[in-house]
mmCIF file of C-alpha atoms in Angstrom:
data_model
loop_
_atom_site.group_PDB
_atom_site.id
_atom_site.type_symbol
_atom_site.label_atom_id
_atom_site.label_comp_id
_atom_site.label_asym_id
_atom_site.label_seq_id
_atom_site.Cartn_x
_atom_site.Cartn_y
_atom_site.Cartn_z
ATOM 1 C CA MET A 1271 -0.009 0.060 -0.057
ATOM 2 C CA THR A 1272 1.354 3.422 -1.055
ATOM 3 C CA LYS A 1273 1.813 5.821 1.981
ATOM 4 C CA GLU A 1274 -0.139 9.134 1.894
ATOM 5 C CA ARG A 1275 1.391 12.229 3.469
ATOM 6 C CA ILE A 1276 0.173 15.839 3.781
ATOM 7 C CA ILE A 1277 2.859 18.582 3.958
ATOM 8 C CA LEU A 1278 2.138 22.063 5.166
ATOM 9 C CA GLY A 1279 4.482 24.681 4.070
ATOM 10 C CA ILE A 1280 4.783 28.025 5.755
ATOM 11 C CA ASP A 1281 6.335 31.376 4.811
ATOM 12 C CA PRO A 1282 6.374 33.156 8.198
ATOM 13 C CA GLY A 1283 5.946 36.887 8.264
ATOM 14 C CA THR A 1284 4.328 39.670 10.462
ATOM 15 C CA THR A 1285 2.873 41.387 7.542
ATOM 16 C CA ILE A 1286 1.725 38.337 5.588
ATOM 17 C CA MET A 1287 2.169 34.725 6.381
ATOM 18 C CA GLY A 1288 1.924 32.546 3.290
ATOM 19 C CA PHE A 1289 1.058 28.774 3.443
ATOM 20 C CA GLY A 1290 0.459 25.928 1.184
ATOM 21 C CA LEU A 1291 -0.581 22.260 1.421
ATOM 22 C CA ILE A 1292 0.340 19.352 -0.834
ATOM 23 C CA LYS A 1293 -0.555 15.754 -0.708
ATOM 24 C CA VAL A 1294 2.066 13.213 -1.508
ATOM 25 C CA VAL A 1295 1.096 9.571 -2.628
ATOM 26 C CA GLY A 1296 4.190 7.641 -3.267
ATOM 27 C CA LYS A 1297 6.448 9.995 -5.336
ATOM 28 C CA SER A 1298 3.481 11.799 -6.779
ATOM 29 C CA MET A 1299 2.308 15.156 -5.302
ATOM 30 C CA SER A 1300 -0.845 17.100 -5.721
ATOM 31 C CA PHE A 1301 -1.985 20.612 -4.703
ATOM 32 C CA LEU A 1302 -4.476 21.012 -1.901
ATOM 33 C CA GLN A 1303 -4.502 24.637 -0.955
ATOM 34 C CA MET A 1304 -2.545 27.825 -0.627
ATOM 35 C CA ASN A 1305 -3.546 31.093 0.860
ATOM 36 C CA GLU A 1306 -2.122 33.780 3.217
ATOM 37 C CA LEU A 1307 -2.884 35.317 6.435
ATOM 38 C CA ASP A 1308 -2.946 39.093 5.842
ATOM 39 C CA LEU A 1309 -1.800 40.876 9.126
ATOM 40 C CA LYS A 1310 -1.295 44.448 7.643
ATOM 41 C CA LYS A 1311 -4.263 45.874 9.273
ATOM 42 C CA TYR A 1312 -3.086 45.038 12.832
ATOM 43 C CA ASP A 1313 -0.633 47.351 14.578
ATOM 44 C CA ASP A 1314 -0.081 45.220 17.680
ATOM 45 C CA HIS A 1315 2.882 42.869 17.088
ATOM 46 C CA TYR A 1316 1.670 40.581 19.916
ATOM 47 C CA LEU A 1317 -1.759 40.145 18.362
ATOM 48 C CA LYS A 1318 -0.138 39.304 15.103
ATOM 49 C CA LEU A 1319 1.887 36.560 16.737
ATOM 50 C CA LYS A 1320 -1.437 35.268 18.414
ATOM 51 C CA LEU A 1321 -3.112 35.212 15.028
ATOM 52 C CA ILE A 1322 -0.237 33.422 13.382
ATOM 53 C CA PHE A 1323 -0.456 30.812 16.189
ATOM 54 C CA GLU A 1324 -4.108 30.480 15.856
ATOM 55 C CA ARG A 1325 -4.148 30.175 12.002
ATOM 56 C CA THR A 1326 -1.528 27.587 12.199
ATOM 57 C CA ILE A 1327 -3.312 25.551 14.654
ATOM 58 C CA GLU A 1328 -6.449 25.823 12.500
ATOM 59 C CA LEU A 1329 -4.577 24.569 9.428
ATOM 60 C CA ILE A 1330 -3.264 21.659 11.374
ATOM 61 C CA ASP A 1331 -6.569 20.763 12.940
ATOM 62 C CA THR A 1332 -8.237 21.098 9.528
ATOM 63 C CA HIS A 1333 -5.880 19.268 7.185
ATOM 64 C CA HIS A 1334 -3.841 16.980 9.654
ATOM 65 C CA PRO A 1335 -0.499 17.569 8.035
ATOM 66 C CA ASP A 1336 2.149 14.859 8.704
ATOM 67 C CA GLU A 1337 5.035 17.285 8.419
ATOM 68 C CA ILE A 1338 5.636 21.013 8.310
ATOM 69 C CA ALA A 1339 8.296 22.675 6.224
ATOM 70 C CA ILE A 1340 9.029 26.308 7.247
ATOM 71 C CA GLU A 1341 11.110 28.985 5.415
ATOM 72 C CA ALA A 1342 13.969 30.075 7.855
ATOM 73 C CA PRO A 1343 14.531 33.695 8.301
ATOM 74 C CA PHE A 1344 17.106 35.197 5.965
ATOM 75 C CA PHE A 1345 19.739 37.577 7.222
ATOM 76 C CA GLY A 1346 19.013 41.060 6.621
ATOM 77 C CA LYS A 1347 20.468 44.371 7.791
ATOM 78 C CA ASN A 1348 17.497 45.467 9.824
ATOM 79 C CA VAL A 1349 17.704 43.788 13.305
ATOM 80 C CA GLN A 1350 14.252 44.754 14.322
ATOM 81 C CA SER A 1351 12.784 43.190 11.169
ATOM 82 C CA MET A 1352 14.862 40.036 11.807
ATOM 83 C CA LEU A 1353 13.617 39.831 15.311
ATOM 84 C CA LYS A 1354 9.994 40.091 14.351
ATOM 85 C CA LEU A 1355 10.297 37.596 11.556
ATOM 86 C CA GLY A 1356 12.088 35.182 13.916
ATOM 87 C CA ARG A 1357 9.225 35.603 16.363
ATOM 88 C CA ALA A 1358 6.671 34.817 13.570
ATOM 89 C CA GLN A 1359 8.613 31.640 12.565
ATOM 90 C CA GLY A 1360 8.939 30.587 16.269
ATOM 91 C CA VAL A 1361 5.144 30.944 16.789
ATOM 92 C CA ALA A 1362 4.380 28.963 13.668
ATOM 93 C CA MET A 1363 6.780 26.285 14.844
ATOM 94 C CA ALA A 1364 5.372 26.238 18.389
ATOM 95 C CA ALA A 1365 2.001 25.580 16.934
ATOM 96 C CA GLY A 1366 3.312 22.470 15.107
ATOM 97 C CA LEU A 1367 5.373 21.303 17.923
ATOM 98 C CA SER A 1368 2.352 21.641 20.192
ATOM 99 C CA ARG A 1369 0.599 18.940 17.966
ATOM 100 C CA GLU A 1370 3.832 16.967 17.747
ATOM 101 C CA ILE A 1371 4.229 17.385 14.102
ATOM 102 C CA PRO A 1372 7.788 17.090 12.623
ATOM 103 C CA ILE A 1373 9.101 20.410 11.304
ATOM 104 C CA THR A 1374 11.921 21.068 8.958
ATOM 105 C CA GLU A 1375 13.481 24.426 8.294
ATOM 106 C CA TYR A 1376 14.830 25.415 4.752
ATOM 107 C CA SER A 1377 16.766 28.512 3.833
ATOM 108 C CA PRO A 1378 15.079 30.641 1.087
ATOM 109 C CA LYS A 1379 17.994 29.741 -1.286
ATOM 110 C CA LYS A 1380 17.431 26.032 -0.740
ATOM 111 C CA ILE A 1381 13.735 26.271 -1.491
ATOM 112 C CA LYS A 1382 14.369 28.335 -4.580
ATOM 113 C CA MET A 1383 17.070 25.869 -5.760
ATOM 114 C CA ALA A 1384 14.655 22.916 -5.083
ATOM 115 C CA ILE A 1385 11.856 24.521 -7.108
ATOM 116 C CA THR A 1386 13.631 26.280 -9.883
ATOM 117 C CA GLY A 1387 17.307 24.990 -9.930
ATOM 118 C CA SER A 1388 18.603 28.373 -9.011
ATOM 119 C CA GLY A 1389 19.056 29.676 -5.450
ATOM 120 C CA ASN A 1390 18.766 33.196 -6.743
ATOM 121 C CA ALA A 1391 15.388 32.806 -8.591
ATOM 122 C CA SER A 1392 12.808 35.596 -8.050
ATOM 123 C CA LYS A 1393 9.411 35.023 -6.386
ATOM 124 C CA GLU A 1394 7.758 35.160 -9.751
ATOM 125 C CA GLN A 1395 9.986 32.372 -11.184
ATOM 126 C CA VAL A 1396 9.218 30.258 -8.166
ATOM 127 C CA ALA A 1397 5.550 30.725 -8.629
ATOM 128 C CA LYS A 1398 5.511 29.973 -12.339
ATOM 129 C CA MET A 1399 7.447 26.838 -11.732
ATOM 130 C CA LEU A 1400 4.916 25.749 -8.997
ATOM 131 C CA GLN A 1401 2.125 26.668 -11.442
ATOM 132 C CA SER A 1402 3.612 24.363 -13.941
ATOM 133 C CA ALA A 1403 4.580 21.480 -11.606
ATOM 134 C CA LEU A 1404 1.178 21.379 -9.816
ATOM 135 C CA GLY A 1405 -1.215 22.574 -12.713
ATOM 136 C CA LEU A 1406 -2.346 25.616 -10.879
ATOM 137 C CA LYS A 1407 -4.770 27.582 -13.114
ATOM 138 C CA THR A 1408 -3.983 30.986 -11.605
ATOM 139 C CA LEU A 1409 -1.487 32.450 -9.151
ATOM 140 C CA PRO A 1410 -2.311 34.723 -6.240
ATOM 141 C CA LYS A 1411 -1.810 38.429 -6.354
ATOM 142 C CA ASN A 1412 0.757 38.306 -3.507
ATOM 143 C CA LEU A 1413 3.290 35.642 -3.837
ATOM 144 C CA ASP A 1414 3.638 34.840 -0.154
ATOM 145 C CA ALA A 1415 1.278 32.001 -0.655
ATOM 146 C CA THR A 1416 3.320 30.495 -3.417
ATOM 147 C CA ASP A 1417 6.428 30.874 -1.005
ATOM 148 C CA GLY A 1418 4.620 28.869 1.540
ATOM 149 C CA LEU A 1419 3.703 26.274 -1.093
ATOM 150 C CA ALA A 1420 7.189 26.207 -2.284
ATOM 151 C CA ALA A 1421 8.473 25.184 1.187
ATOM 152 C CA ALA A 1422 6.170 22.158 1.068
ATOM 153 C CA VAL A 1423 7.251 21.173 -2.290
ATOM 154 C CA CYS A 1424 10.901 21.690 -1.440
ATOM 155 C CA HIS A 1425 10.328 19.368 1.474
ATOM 156 C CA HIS A 1426 8.734 16.628 -0.722
ATOM 157 C CA TYR A 1427 11.665 16.970 -3.288
ATOM 158 C CA ASN A 1428 14.322 16.565 -0.390
ATOM 159 C CA GLU A 1429 12.686 13.476 1.169
ATOM 160 C CA GLY A 1430 15.154 11.018 2.360
ATOM 161 C CA ARG A 1431 18.181 13.138 1.697
ATOM 162 C CA VAL A 1432 20.611 13.707 4.498
ATOM 163 C CA GLU A 1433 21.045 17.280 6.059
ATOM 164 C CA ILE A 1434 17.969 18.662 4.412
ATOM 165 C CA GLY A 1435 17.544 21.306 7.212
ATOM 166 C CA LYS A 1436 16.923 21.674 10.875
ATOM 167 C CA ASN A 1437 14.374 19.020 11.922
ATOM 168 C CA TYR A 1438 12.420 19.115 15.151
ATOM 169 C CA THR A 1439 10.115 16.119 16.132
ATOM 170 C CA GLY A 1440 8.919 17.713 19.345
ATOM 171 C CA TRP A 1441 9.902 20.086 22.232
ATOM 172 C CA ASP A 1442 12.447 17.667 23.562
ATOM 173 C CA ALA A 1443 14.204 17.574 20.152
ATOM 174 C CA PHE A 1444 14.056 21.303 19.721
ATOM 175 C CA VAL A 1445 15.577 21.888 23.153
ATOM 176 C CA LYS A 1446 18.344 19.258 22.636
ATOM 177 C CA GLN A 1447 19.225 20.699 19.289
ATOM 178 C CA ASN A 1448 19.334 24.218 20.633
ATOM 179 C CA GLU A 1449 21.009 23.663 24.005
ATOM 180 C CA SER A 1450 23.035 27.096 23.676
ATOM 181 C CA ARG A 1451 19.804 28.876 23.749
ATOM 182 C CA VAL A 1452 18.583 27.336 26.952
ATOM 183 C CA LYS A 1453 19.032 29.481 30.023
ATOM 184 C CA LYS A 1454 20.681 27.535 32.775
#
């Protein structure tokens, strides 16, 4: 019997969180959903984090993903932006960990490389490749949703490869792999 898996991909953000879901049966993947959580209208950063957590839990409880692939924050010059992005990613990860779903992080370059063959591809190039690979009729106006979908597809393409990213199977695994961050 062929194993079926659902992969949730997340592109975390405090302005827009993009997400996509694919179903994998054997080596074949099919598109389930992609969308975004628009947080632009909220000024309170903590409210945004709460909404990211709640939406991620809702996606998990609705679609029952077997795995989560999340885009890791890229290093920018603005420290405050990095901090906010890291918090958004952490909240999404906490939602998955609270449901004991394995999580794997991928760098933006790794995701682009998996989808297009180039780590320097544009968001538009990634979106067009996904449209072709998954037979999507239209693309969303904002490409954060396709970025979330790209994380899920990247995870499928990298299945079984060694060192595909940081992988957490639960709180214990997260703490063990991040001992330097634990306050003693």
